[in-house]
Coordinates of C-alpha atoms in Angstrom, one line a residue:
X1 CA 72.6 1.4 86.9
X2 CA 70.4 0.3 84.1
X3 CA 72.0 -2.0 81.6
X4 CA 72.0 -0.7 78.0
X5 CA 72.4 -3.3 75.3
X6 CA 74.7 -2.2 72.6
X7 CA 74.3 -3.5 69.1
X8 CA 77.0 -6.0 68.2
X9 CA 79.6 -4.8 65.6
X10 CA 78.4 -7.3 63.1
X11 CA 74.8 -6.1 63.4
X12 CA 76.0 -2.5 62.9
X13 CA 77.8 -3.5 59.8
X14 CA 74.8 -5.3 58.5
X15 CA 72.7 -2.2 59.2
X16 CA 75.1 0.0 57.3
X17 CA 75.2 -2.4 54.4
X18 CA 71.4 -2.5 54.3
X19 CA 71.2 1.3 54.2
X20 CA 73.9 1.5 51.6
X21 CA 72.1 -1.1 49.5
X22 CA 68.9 0.9 49.6
X23 CA 70.8 4.1 48.8
X24 CA 72.4 2.4 45.8
X25 CA 69.1 0.9 44.8
X26 CA 67.5 4.3 45.0
X27 CA 70.2 5.9 42.9
X28 CA 70.0 3.1 40.3
X29 CA 66.2 3.4 40.2
X30 CA 66.5 7.2 39.8
X31 CA 69.0 6.7 37.0
X32 CA 66.7 4.1 35.4
X33 CA 63.8 6.5 35.9
X34 CA 65.7 9.1 34.0
X35 CA 66.3 6.7 31.1
X36 CA 62.7 5.6 31.1
X37 CA 61.1 9.0 31.7
X38 CA 60.5 9.6 28.0
X39 CA 57.5 8.1 26.2
X40 CA 58.3 7.3 22.5
X41 CA 54.8 8.2 21.5
X42 CA 55.2 11.7 23.0
X43 CA 58.2 12.7 21.0
X44 CA 57.7 15.4 18.4
X45 CA 58.4 13.4 15.2
X46 CA 58.0 15.1 11.8
X47 CA 56.8 13.6 9.6
X48 CA 54.6 11.5 11.9
X49 CA 55.2 7.8 11.5
X50 CA 52.6 5.1 10.7
X51 CA 52.7 3.5 14.1
X52 CA 54.6 4.1 17.4
X53 CA 54.5 1.6 20.3
X54 CA 56.2 2.8 23.5
X55 CA 57.9 0.5 26.0
X56 CA 59.6 0.7 29.4
X57 CA 63.3 1.5 29.4
X58 CA 65.8 3.3 27.2
X59 CA 68.9 2.9 25.1
X60 CA 71.9 5.1 25.9
X61 CA 74.5 5.9 23.3
X62 CA 77.9 5.8 25.0
X63 CA 81.6 5.5 24.1
X64 CA 81.0 1.7 24.1
X65 CA 78.3 1.8 21.4
X66 CA 79.0 0.3 18.0
X67 CA 77.1 0.2 14.7
X68 CA 76.6 -3.2 13.1
X69 CA 76.0 -4.1 9.5
X70 CA 76.2 -7.2 7.3
X71 CA 79.7 -7.9 6.2
X72 CA 80.4 -6.8 2.6
X73 CA 77.3 -4.7 2.2
X74 CA 78.9 -1.5 1.0
X75 CA 75.7 0.5 0.9
X76 CA 74.9 -0.2 4.5
X77 CA 78.5 0.4 5.5
X78 CA 78.3 3.8 3.8
X79 CA 75.1 4.6 5.7
X80 CA 76.6 3.4 9.0
X81 CA 79.6 5.6 8.5
X82 CA 77.2 8.5 7.8
X83 CA 75.5 7.8 11.1
X84 CA 78.8 7.4 12.9
X85 CA 80.2 10.7 11.6
X86 CA 76.9 12.5 12.5
X87 CA 76.9 11.2 16.1
X88 CA 80.6 11.8 16.6
X89 CA 80.2 15.6 15.9
X90 CA 77.9 16.0 18.8
X91 CA 78.7 13.2 21.3
X92 CA 82.5 13.0 20.7
X93 CA 82.1 9.2 20.6
X94 CA 83.9 7.4 17.7
X95 CA 81.3 4.7 17.1
X96 CA 83.0 1.9 15.1
X97 CA 81.3 0.1 12.3
X98 CA 81.4 -3.6 12.8
X99 CA 80.2 -6.8 11.1
X100 CA 76.8 -8.1 12.4
X101 CA 78.4 -11.4 13.5
X102 CA 80.2 -9.5 16.2
X103 CA 76.8 -8.3 17.5
X104 CA 76.5 -7.6 21.2
X105 CA 74.8 -5.1 23.5
X106 CA 75.5 -1.4 23.2
X107 CA 74.6 -1.9 19.5
X108 CA 72.9 0.0 16.8
X109 CA 72.1 -2.6 14.1
X110 CA 71.3 -1.7 10.5
X111 CA 69.7 -4.7 8.8
X112 CA 68.2 -5.4 5.4
X113 CA 65.5 -8.0 5.6
X114 CA 62.4 -9.2 3.7
X115 CA 60.8 -10.6 6.8
X116 CA 59.0 -7.4 7.9
X117 CA 56.6 -7.4 5.0
X118 CA 57.4 -4.0 3.7
X119 CA 56.2 -3.4 0.1
X120 CA 57.6 0.1 0.0
X121 CA 61.4 0.5 -0.6
X122 CA 61.5 3.4 1.8
X123 CA 59.7 1.7 4.6
X124 CA 61.5 0.9 7.8
X125 CA 61.1 -0.3 11.4
X126 CA 62.9 0.7 14.5
X127 CA 63.0 -1.4 17.6
X128 CA 64.6 0.0 20.8
X129 CA 65.4 -1.7 24.1
X130 CA 68.0 -1.2 26.8
X131 CA 70.7 -3.0 24.9
X132 CA 70.0 -2.6 21.2
X133 CA 68.6 -0.2 18.6
X134 CA 67.6 -2.2 15.5
X135 CA 66.7 -0.5 12.2
X136 CA 65.3 -2.8 9.5
X137 CA 64.2 -2.2 6.0
X138 CA 64.0 -3.9 2.6
X139 CA 66.3 -1.5 0.9
X140 CA 69.2 0.8 2.0
X141 CA 67.1 3.9 1.4
X142 CA 64.6 2.6 4.0
X143 CA 67.5 2.3 6.5
X144 CA 68.5 5.9 5.7
X145 CA 65.0 7.2 6.2
X146 CA 64.9 5.4 9.6
X147 CA 68.1 7.1 10.6
X148 CA 66.4 10.5 10.1
X149 CA 63.8 9.4 12.6
X150 CA 66.6 8.2 14.9
X151 CA 68.0 11.7 14.9
X152 CA 64.7 13.1 16.1
X153 CA 64.5 10.5 18.9
X154 CA 67.6 12.0 20.4
X155 CA 67.8 15.3 22.2
X156 CA 67.8 18.4 19.9
X157 CA 71.4 19.2 20.9
X158 CA 72.5 16.1 18.9
X159 CA 72.3 18.6 15.9
X160 CA 75.2 20.7 17.5
X161 CA 78.9 20.0 17.8
X162 CA 80.6 19.0 21.0
X163 CA 77.7 18.5 23.3
X164 CA 77.3 16.7 26.7
X165 CA 75.1 13.7 27.2
X166 CA 73.3 11.7 28.3
X167 CA 72.2 10.5 24.8
X168 CA 69.2 8.4 25.7
X169 CA 66.4 7.1 23.4
X170 CA 63.2 5.8 24.8
X171 CA 62.3 2.1 24.3
X172 CA 59.6 1.0 21.9
X173 CA 59.0 0.4 18.3
X174 CA 58.2 2.4 15.2
X175 CA 56.8 1.2 11.9
X176 CA 56.8 3.7 9.0
X177 CA 56.5 4.1 5.3
X178 CA 55.6 6.9 2.9
X179 CA 52.2 7.7 1.4
X180 CA 53.5 9.0 -1.9
X181 CA 56.4 7.8 -4.1
X182 CA 57.5 11.3 -5.1
X183 CA 58.2 13.9 -2.3
X184 CA 60.3 16.8 -3.4
X185 CA 61.3 20.4 -3.1
X186 CA 62.4 22.7 -5.9
X187 CA 65.2 25.3 -5.8
X188 CA 65.4 28.0 -8.4
X189 CA 69.0 28.8 -9.0
X190 CA 68.3 30.9 -12.1
X191 CA 66.7 34.1 -10.8
X192 CA 69.5 34.2 -8.2
X193 CA 72.4 31.8 -8.3
X194 CA 73.3 29.7 -5.4
X195 CA 76.7 27.9 -5.1
X196 CA 77.3 24.2 -4.5
X197 CA 77.6 24.5 -0.7
X198 CA 74.2 26.3 -0.5
X199 CA 72.6 23.6 -2.6
X200 CA 74.1 20.9 -0.4
X201 CA 72.6 22.6 2.7
X202 CA 69.2 22.6 0.9
X203 CA 69.7 18.9 0.1
X204 CA 70.5 18.3 3.8
X205 CA 67.2 19.8 4.8
X206 CA 65.3 17.8 2.2
X207 CA 66.9 14.6 3.5
X208 CA 66.2 15.4 7.1
X209 CA 62.5 15.3 6.5
X210 CA 62.5 12.2 4.3
X211 CA 61.9 13.9 1.0
X212 CA 63.5 12.1 -1.9
X213 CA 63.5 14.5 -4.9
X214 CA 65.4 17.7 -5.5
X215 CA 64.1 19.7 -8.5
X216 CA 66.8 22.2 -9.8
X217 CA 65.4 25.0 -12.0
X218 CA 68.6 25.5 -14.0
X219 CA 67.6 28.0 -16.7
X220 CA 65.3 31.0 -17.0
X221 CA 65.2 34.5 -18.5
X222 CA 67.7 35.8 -15.9
X223 CA 70.4 33.1 -16.1
X224 CA 71.6 29.8 -17.5
X225 CA 73.2 27.8 -14.7
X226 CA 74.5 24.5 -16.1
X227 CA 77.6 24.1 -18.3
X228 CA 76.8 22.7 -21.8
X229 CA 80.1 22.1 -23.4
X230 CA 78.8 22.1 -27.0
X231 CA 77.2 25.5 -26.4
X232 CA 79.6 27.3 -24.1
X233 CA 78.2 30.8 -24.3
X234 CA 75.1 29.6 -22.4
X235 CA 77.1 29.9 -19.2
X236 CA 79.9 32.3 -20.2
X237 CA 77.4 34.9 -21.2
X238 CA 73.9 33.7 -20.3
X239 CA 75.0 32.9 -16.8
X240 CA 76.8 36.2 -16.1
X241 CA 74.0 38.0 -14.3
X242 CA 70.8 37.5 -12.3
X243 CA 67.8 39.5 -10.9
X244 CA 68.9 42.9 -9.9
X245 CA 72.1 42.8 -12.0
X246 CA 74.3 40.7 -9.8
X247 CA 77.2 38.7 -11.1
X248 CA 75.2 35.4 -11.4
X249 CA 77.2 32.3 -11.8
X250 CA 76.8 28.7 -13.0
X251 CA 77.6 25.1 -12.2
X252 CA 80.3 23.4 -14.2
X253 CA 79.5 19.8 -15.0
X254 CA 81.9 18.8 -12.3
X255 CA 80.0 21.0 -9.8
X256 CA 76.8 19.4 -10.9
X257 CA 78.2 15.9 -10.4
X258 CA 79.3 16.9 -6.9
X259 CA 75.7 17.9 -6.1
X260 CA 74.4 14.7 -7.6
X261 CA 76.8 12.6 -5.5
X262 CA 75.9 14.4 -2.3
X263 CA 72.2 13.9 -3.1
X264 CA 72.7 10.2 -3.9
X265 CA 74.4 9.6 -0.6
X266 CA 71.2 10.8 1.0
X267 CA 68.9 8.8 -1.4
X268 CA 67.7 11.9 -3.2
X269 CA 67.1 12.0 -6.9
X270 CA 68.1 15.3 -8.6
X271 CA 65.7 16.4 -11.4
X272 CA 67.2 19.1 -13.6
X273 CA 64.9 21.5 -15.4
X274 CA 65.6 23.4 -18.6
X275 CA 62.6 25.6 -19.0
X276 CA 61.3 26.1 -22.6
X277 CA 60.1 27.4 -25.0
X278 CA 59.4 30.4 -22.8
X279 CA 61.6 31.6 -19.9
X280 CA 64.5 31.4 -22.4
X281 CA 66.0 34.9 -22.6
X282 CA 69.4 33.9 -21.2
X283 CA 69.7 31.3 -24.0
X284 CA 68.4 33.6 -26.7
X285 CA 70.9 36.3 -25.6
X286 CA 73.7 33.8 -25.8
X287 CA 72.9 32.4 -29.3
X288 CA 71.0 34.7 -31.7
X289 CA 70.3 31.9 -34.1
X290 CA 67.7 30.6 -31.6
X291 CA 65.6 33.7 -32.2
X292 CA 63.3 33.9 -35.2
X293 CA 64.9 37.2 -36.3
X294 CA 68.5 36.0 -35.6
X295 CA 69.1 38.9 -33.3
X296 CA 70.1 38.4 -29.7
X297 CA 68.1 40.3 -27.0
X298 CA 69.9 42.0 -24.1
X299 CA 70.4 40.0 -20.9
X300 CA 67.5 40.4 -18.6
X301 CA 67.7 41.2 -14.8
X302 CA 64.0 41.9 -14.1
X303 CA 61.2 39.6 -12.9
X304 CA 58.5 39.8 -15.6
X305 CA 57.5 36.5 -17.3
X306 CA 56.1 35.4 -20.6
X307 CA 58.0 37.6 -23.1
X308 CA 60.6 35.1 -24.4
X309 CA 60.4 32.1 -26.7
X310 CA 62.6 29.8 -28.7
X311 CA 61.9 30.0 -32.5
X312 CA 59.9 26.8 -32.8
X313 CA 60.1 26.6 -36.6
X314 CA 63.9 26.4 -36.8
X315 CA 65.8 23.2 -37.1
X316 CA 68.7 24.6 -35.1
X317 CA 66.4 25.0 -32.1
X318 CA 65.9 21.3 -31.9
X319 CA 69.6 20.6 -32.6
X320 CA 70.3 22.9 -29.6
X321 CA 67.7 21.1 -27.4
X322 CA 69.0 17.7 -28.4
X323 CA 72.6 18.7 -27.5
X324 CA 71.5 20.2 -24.2
X325 CA 69.3 17.3 -23.1
X326 CA 71.9 14.8 -24.3
X327 CA 74.7 16.4 -22.2
X328 CA 72.4 16.8 -19.2
X329 CA 71.1 13.2 -19.5
X330 CA 74.6 11.8 -19.6
X331 CA 75.5 13.4 -16.2
X332 CA 72.1 12.8 -14.5
X333 CA 71.7 9.3 -13.2
X334 CA 68.0 9.9 -12.2
X335 CA 65.0 9.0 -14.2
X336 CA 63.6 12.4 -15.0
X337 CA 64.3 15.5 -17.1
X338 CA 62.0 18.5 -16.5
X339 CA 61.4 20.6 -19.6
X340 CA 59.4 23.5 -18.0
X341 CA 56.7 24.5 -20.5
X342 CA 55.0 27.1 -18.4
X343 CA 54.0 30.7 -19.1
X344 CA 54.9 30.5 -22.8
X345 CA 52.7 33.5 -23.5
X346 CA 54.6 34.7 -26.6
X347 CA 54.4 31.3 -28.3
X348 CA 51.4 30.5 -30.4
X349 CA 49.4 27.6 -29.1
X350 CA 49.8 25.5 -32.2
X351 CA 53.6 26.1 -32.2
X352 CA 53.7 25.4 -28.5
X353 CA 52.0 22.0 -29.0
X354 CA 54.3 21.1 -31.9
X355 CA 57.3 22.1 -29.8
X356 CA 56.4 20.1 -26.7
X357 CA 55.7 17.0 -28.8
X358 CA 59.2 17.2 -30.4
X359 CA 61.0 17.9 -27.1
X360 CA 59.2 15.0 -25.5
X361 CA 60.6 12.7 -28.1
X362 CA 64.1 14.1 -27.5
X363 CA 63.8 13.5 -23.8
X364 CA 62.8 9.8 -24.4
X365 CA 65.5 9.5 -27.1
X366 CA 68.1 10.1 -24.3
X367 CA 66.5 7.5 -22.0
X368 CA 64.8 9.9 -19.6
X369 CA 61.2 10.5 -18.6
X370 CA 59.7 13.9 -19.2
X371 CA 58.2 16.2 -16.6
X372 CA 56.6 19.5 -17.4
X373 CA 54.5 22.2 -15.8
X374 CA 50.7 21.7 -16.2
X375 CA 50.5 23.6 -19.6
X376 CA 52.2 20.6 -21.3
X377 CA 48.9 18.8 -21.2
X378 CA 47.9 20.8 -24.3
X379 CA 50.4 18.5 -26.2
X380 CA 50.0 14.8 -26.9
X381 CA 51.6 13.3 -23.8
X382 CA 53.0 9.8 -23.5
X383 CA 51.5 7.9 -20.6
X384 CA 54.9 7.8 -18.9
X385 CA 55.2 11.6 -19.0
X386 CA 54.5 13.4 -15.7
X387 CA 52.6 16.7 -15.3
X388 CA 53.4 19.1 -12.5
X389 CA 50.2 20.9 -11.4
X390 CA 50.9 24.5 -10.3
X391 CA 48.1 26.7 -11.5
X392 CA 45.3 25.4 -13.8
X393 CA 42.9 22.8 -12.5
X394 CA 41.7 22.4 -16.1
X395 CA 45.2 21.5 -17.2
X396 CA 45.6 19.0 -14.3
X397 CA 42.3 17.3 -15.3
X398 CA 43.4 17.3 -19.0
X399 CA 46.7 15.6 -18.0
X400 CA 44.8 12.9 -16.0
X401 CA 42.6 12.3 -19.1
X402 CA 45.8 11.5 -21.0
X403 CA 46.8 9.1 -18.1
X404 CA 49.7 11.4 -17.1
X405 CA 50.5 11.2 -13.4
X406 CA 50.5 14.4 -11.4
X407 CA 53.0 16.1 -9.1
X408 CA 50.9 18.3 -6.9
X409 CA 52.4 21.8 -6.4
X410 CA 49.5 24.2 -6.2
X411 CA 50.9 27.7 -6.0
X412 CA 48.2 28.7 -3.5
X413 CA 49.4 26.1 -1.0
X414 CA 52.9 24.8 -1.9
X415 CA 54.9 27.7 -3.3
X416 CA 57.5 28.5 -0.6
X417 CA 58.3 31.9 -2.2
X418 CA 54.9 33.2 -1.2
X419 CA 55.0 35.6 1.7
X420 CA 53.7 34.3 5.1
X421 CA 51.7 37.5 5.6
X422 CA 51.7 41.1 4.5
X423 CA 54.6 41.9 6.9
X424 CA 57.0 39.3 5.4
X425 CA 60.2 40.9 4.4
X426 CA 60.8 38.4 1.6
X427 CA 58.7 36.7 -1.1
X428 CA 55.8 37.6 -3.3
X429 CA 52.0 37.2 -2.9
X430 CA 50.6 36.8 -6.4
X431 CA 49.2 33.4 -5.4
X432 CA 48.2 34.6 -1.9
X433 CA 49.8 34.6 1.5
X434 CA 50.8 31.1 2.7
X435 CA 51.0 30.9 6.5
X436 CA 52.2 27.7 8.1
X437 CA 48.7 26.4 8.6
X438 CA 47.6 27.3 5.1
X439 CA 50.6 25.4 3.7
X440 CA 49.8 22.3 5.9
X441 CA 46.0 22.2 5.7
X442 CA 45.4 20.6 2.3
X443 CA 45.1 17.1 0.9
X444 CA 46.6 16.4 -2.6
X445 CA 44.1 13.7 -3.3
X446 CA 41.0 16.0 -2.7
X447 CA 42.4 19.4 -3.8
X448 CA 41.0 19.2 -7.3
X449 CA 37.6 17.7 -7.9
X450 CA 37.9 14.7 -10.2
X451 CA 41.5 14.0 -9.2
X452 CA 42.1 11.0 -6.9
X453 CA 45.1 9.5 -5.1
X454 CA 45.6 7.1 -8.0
X455 CA 46.3 10.0 -10.3
X456 CA 49.0 11.4 -8.2
X457 CA 52.7 10.6 -8.2
X458 CA 53.5 12.8 -5.3
X459 CA 54.0 16.4 -4.0
X460 CA 56.6 19.1 -4.5
X461 CA 57.2 22.4 -2.8
X462 CA 58.9 24.9 -5.1
X463 CA 61.0 27.9 -4.0
X464 CA 61.3 30.6 -6.7
X465 CA 64.0 33.1 -6.0
X466 CA 63.1 36.5 -7.4
X467 CA 63.5 38.0 -3.9
X468 CA 65.8 35.4 -2.4
X469 CA 69.6 36.1 -2.4
X470 CA 71.3 34.2 0.4
X471 CA 71.1 30.9 2.2
X472 CA 69.6 32.7 5.2
X473 CA 66.8 33.9 2.9
X474 CA 66.3 30.4 1.7
X475 CA 66.0 29.1 5.2
X476 CA 63.6 31.8 6.3
X477 CA 61.2 31.0 3.4
X478 CA 61.3 27.2 3.6
X479 CA 61.2 26.8 7.4
X480 CA 59.0 25.8 9.0
X481 CA 56.9 25.2 5.9
X482 CA 59.2 22.5 4.4
X483 CA 58.5 20.2 7.4
X484 CA 54.8 20.4 6.8
X485 CA 55.1 19.7 3.1
X486 CA 57.2 16.7 3.9
X487 CA 54.5 15.4 6.3
X488 CA 51.9 15.9 3.6
X489 CA 53.9 13.7 1.2
X490 CA 55.1 11.1 3.8
X491 CA 52.4 10.6 6.5
X492 CA 49.1 8.9 6.1
X493 CA 46.1 11.2 5.7
X494 CA 44.4 9.6 8.8
X495 CA 47.3 10.6 11.0
X496 CA 47.5 14.3 9.9
X497 CA 45.7 17.1 11.7
X498 CA 46.7 20.7 12.4
X499 CA 46.5 20.6 16.2
X500 CA 48.8 17.7 16.5
X501 CA 51.2 19.1 13.9
X502 CA 51.2 22.5 15.5
X503 CA 52.2 21.1 18.9
X504 CA 54.9 18.9 17.4
X505 CA 56.2 21.8 15.3
X506 CA 56.3 24.2 18.3
X507 CA 58.4 21.7 20.2
X508 CA 60.5 21.1 17.0
X509 CA 61.6 24.7 17.1
X510 CA 64.3 23.7 19.6
X511 CA 65.8 21.3 17.0
X512 CA 65.7 24.0 14.2
X513 CA 67.6 26.3 16.5
X514 CA 70.1 23.6 17.2
X515 CA 70.5 23.1 13.5
X516 CA 71.2 26.8 13.2
X517 CA 68.3 27.4 10.9
X518 CA 67.1 30.9 10.2
X519 CA 63.4 30.1 10.5
X520 CA 60.2 32.1 10.6
X521 CA 58.5 32.1 14.0
X522 CA 54.9 31.8 12.9
X523 CA 52.1 33.6 14.8
X524 CA 49.8 30.7 14.2
X525 CA 52.2 28.5 16.2
X526 CA 52.4 31.1 18.9
X527 CA 53.1 30.4 22.6
X528 CA 55.3 31.6 25.4
X529 CA 58.2 29.8 23.7
X530 CA 58.3 32.4 20.9

């Protein structure tokens, strides 16, 4: 009988251990492959950052992760708590905020430093490895902007409540800072009124895409929307209706302060607008002495423009404006007050110029800087005053000659109330149809011949609300165009091109759906995903 040599028990054990080791190694490698499968440079970031450098590995947010800030820095602590609350809603993890001297792995570090060479207060860097995410900036607002990028580095489901992980972020580094100082959106609450919660949701969208200005259009022919305690009928009567004859509404000063606080927490400056001398029927109906004939017109619920005007020769008009600007300035911590000045077709040009000159002085008397629509260049502008270009290239050039900086809001490109196409159920088209590519494919610094980047303070995308009645309507009209306008304001010209943006936007749709946004699915960003 042939002898058969049996393996010794210890050899069998060693064989099994070896197999087990390789199985464990394979599983670990597979898990690591899952963590490193993403490429930081291939993520669909909007606005696109200045520089992205991918690396091997990934950071995973778990129930062991903590957020670290410098002890005693209350602004960073507030931002850290904002981040912790945001992450908890989706992950369920209660990420504690700790002092940086307790720093360890499983850490998200928020750090203010001057060592990175940033000249821009909103610039930031993000460095990610297997153990740590480090967000650095010169100022807290830079940290906050970096957190908005961090959101987009995570899976889209981070925007939803009670989701399952894993919550991995690819390793690498990001360096980023904005191109323009002023990057804003405007919400018209006068044609149709929108309550505080709707305005907060609008602010949330503005913050998500690193915009830093919210322009609130608070008065127009159809409604006066901000409480002025020294002239109470403005809201009691002038705020009682809206386009179409609805009940209207207004913000008390406490409501307005709540909006301000919410915006400030997101490093957004609120810019209130009181439009004048035209677009003033709601005020004229409330106080007949503001009319040249001392007779109050009826409240107006239509959509025509250019028919109303303050009486520019009356002393009471400027007493009224002084009171309004004074109260508004006292509750507005930001730098600017917007005085409108557009479409004053029923005001003689000479009277208009005199009026704007006087109102400009009132604004500066109350410690604010004046902004007005591009018609204000007909007056004698201070160099500090800012002109918002919306229609007339001649006016824009005239403002630049007076050394007034420009906010670029060309209606043909930037007005979010324009229809996408002839089938759009909402919006107008007097300035043309603005599809997503039309809204994206323009450069503020070359849009008007003779105007350069040095003449421009920034960009703003307005939403007028003649046809807009609900927050769903707002979302449909601003998305996805708002993201493109944000990229125009933030990202460097050399990094912007339509094909890149279109692909990133298409993949970004998943995030908009996770954010429960009612957005327009554009045909020019068409694919099998739509």
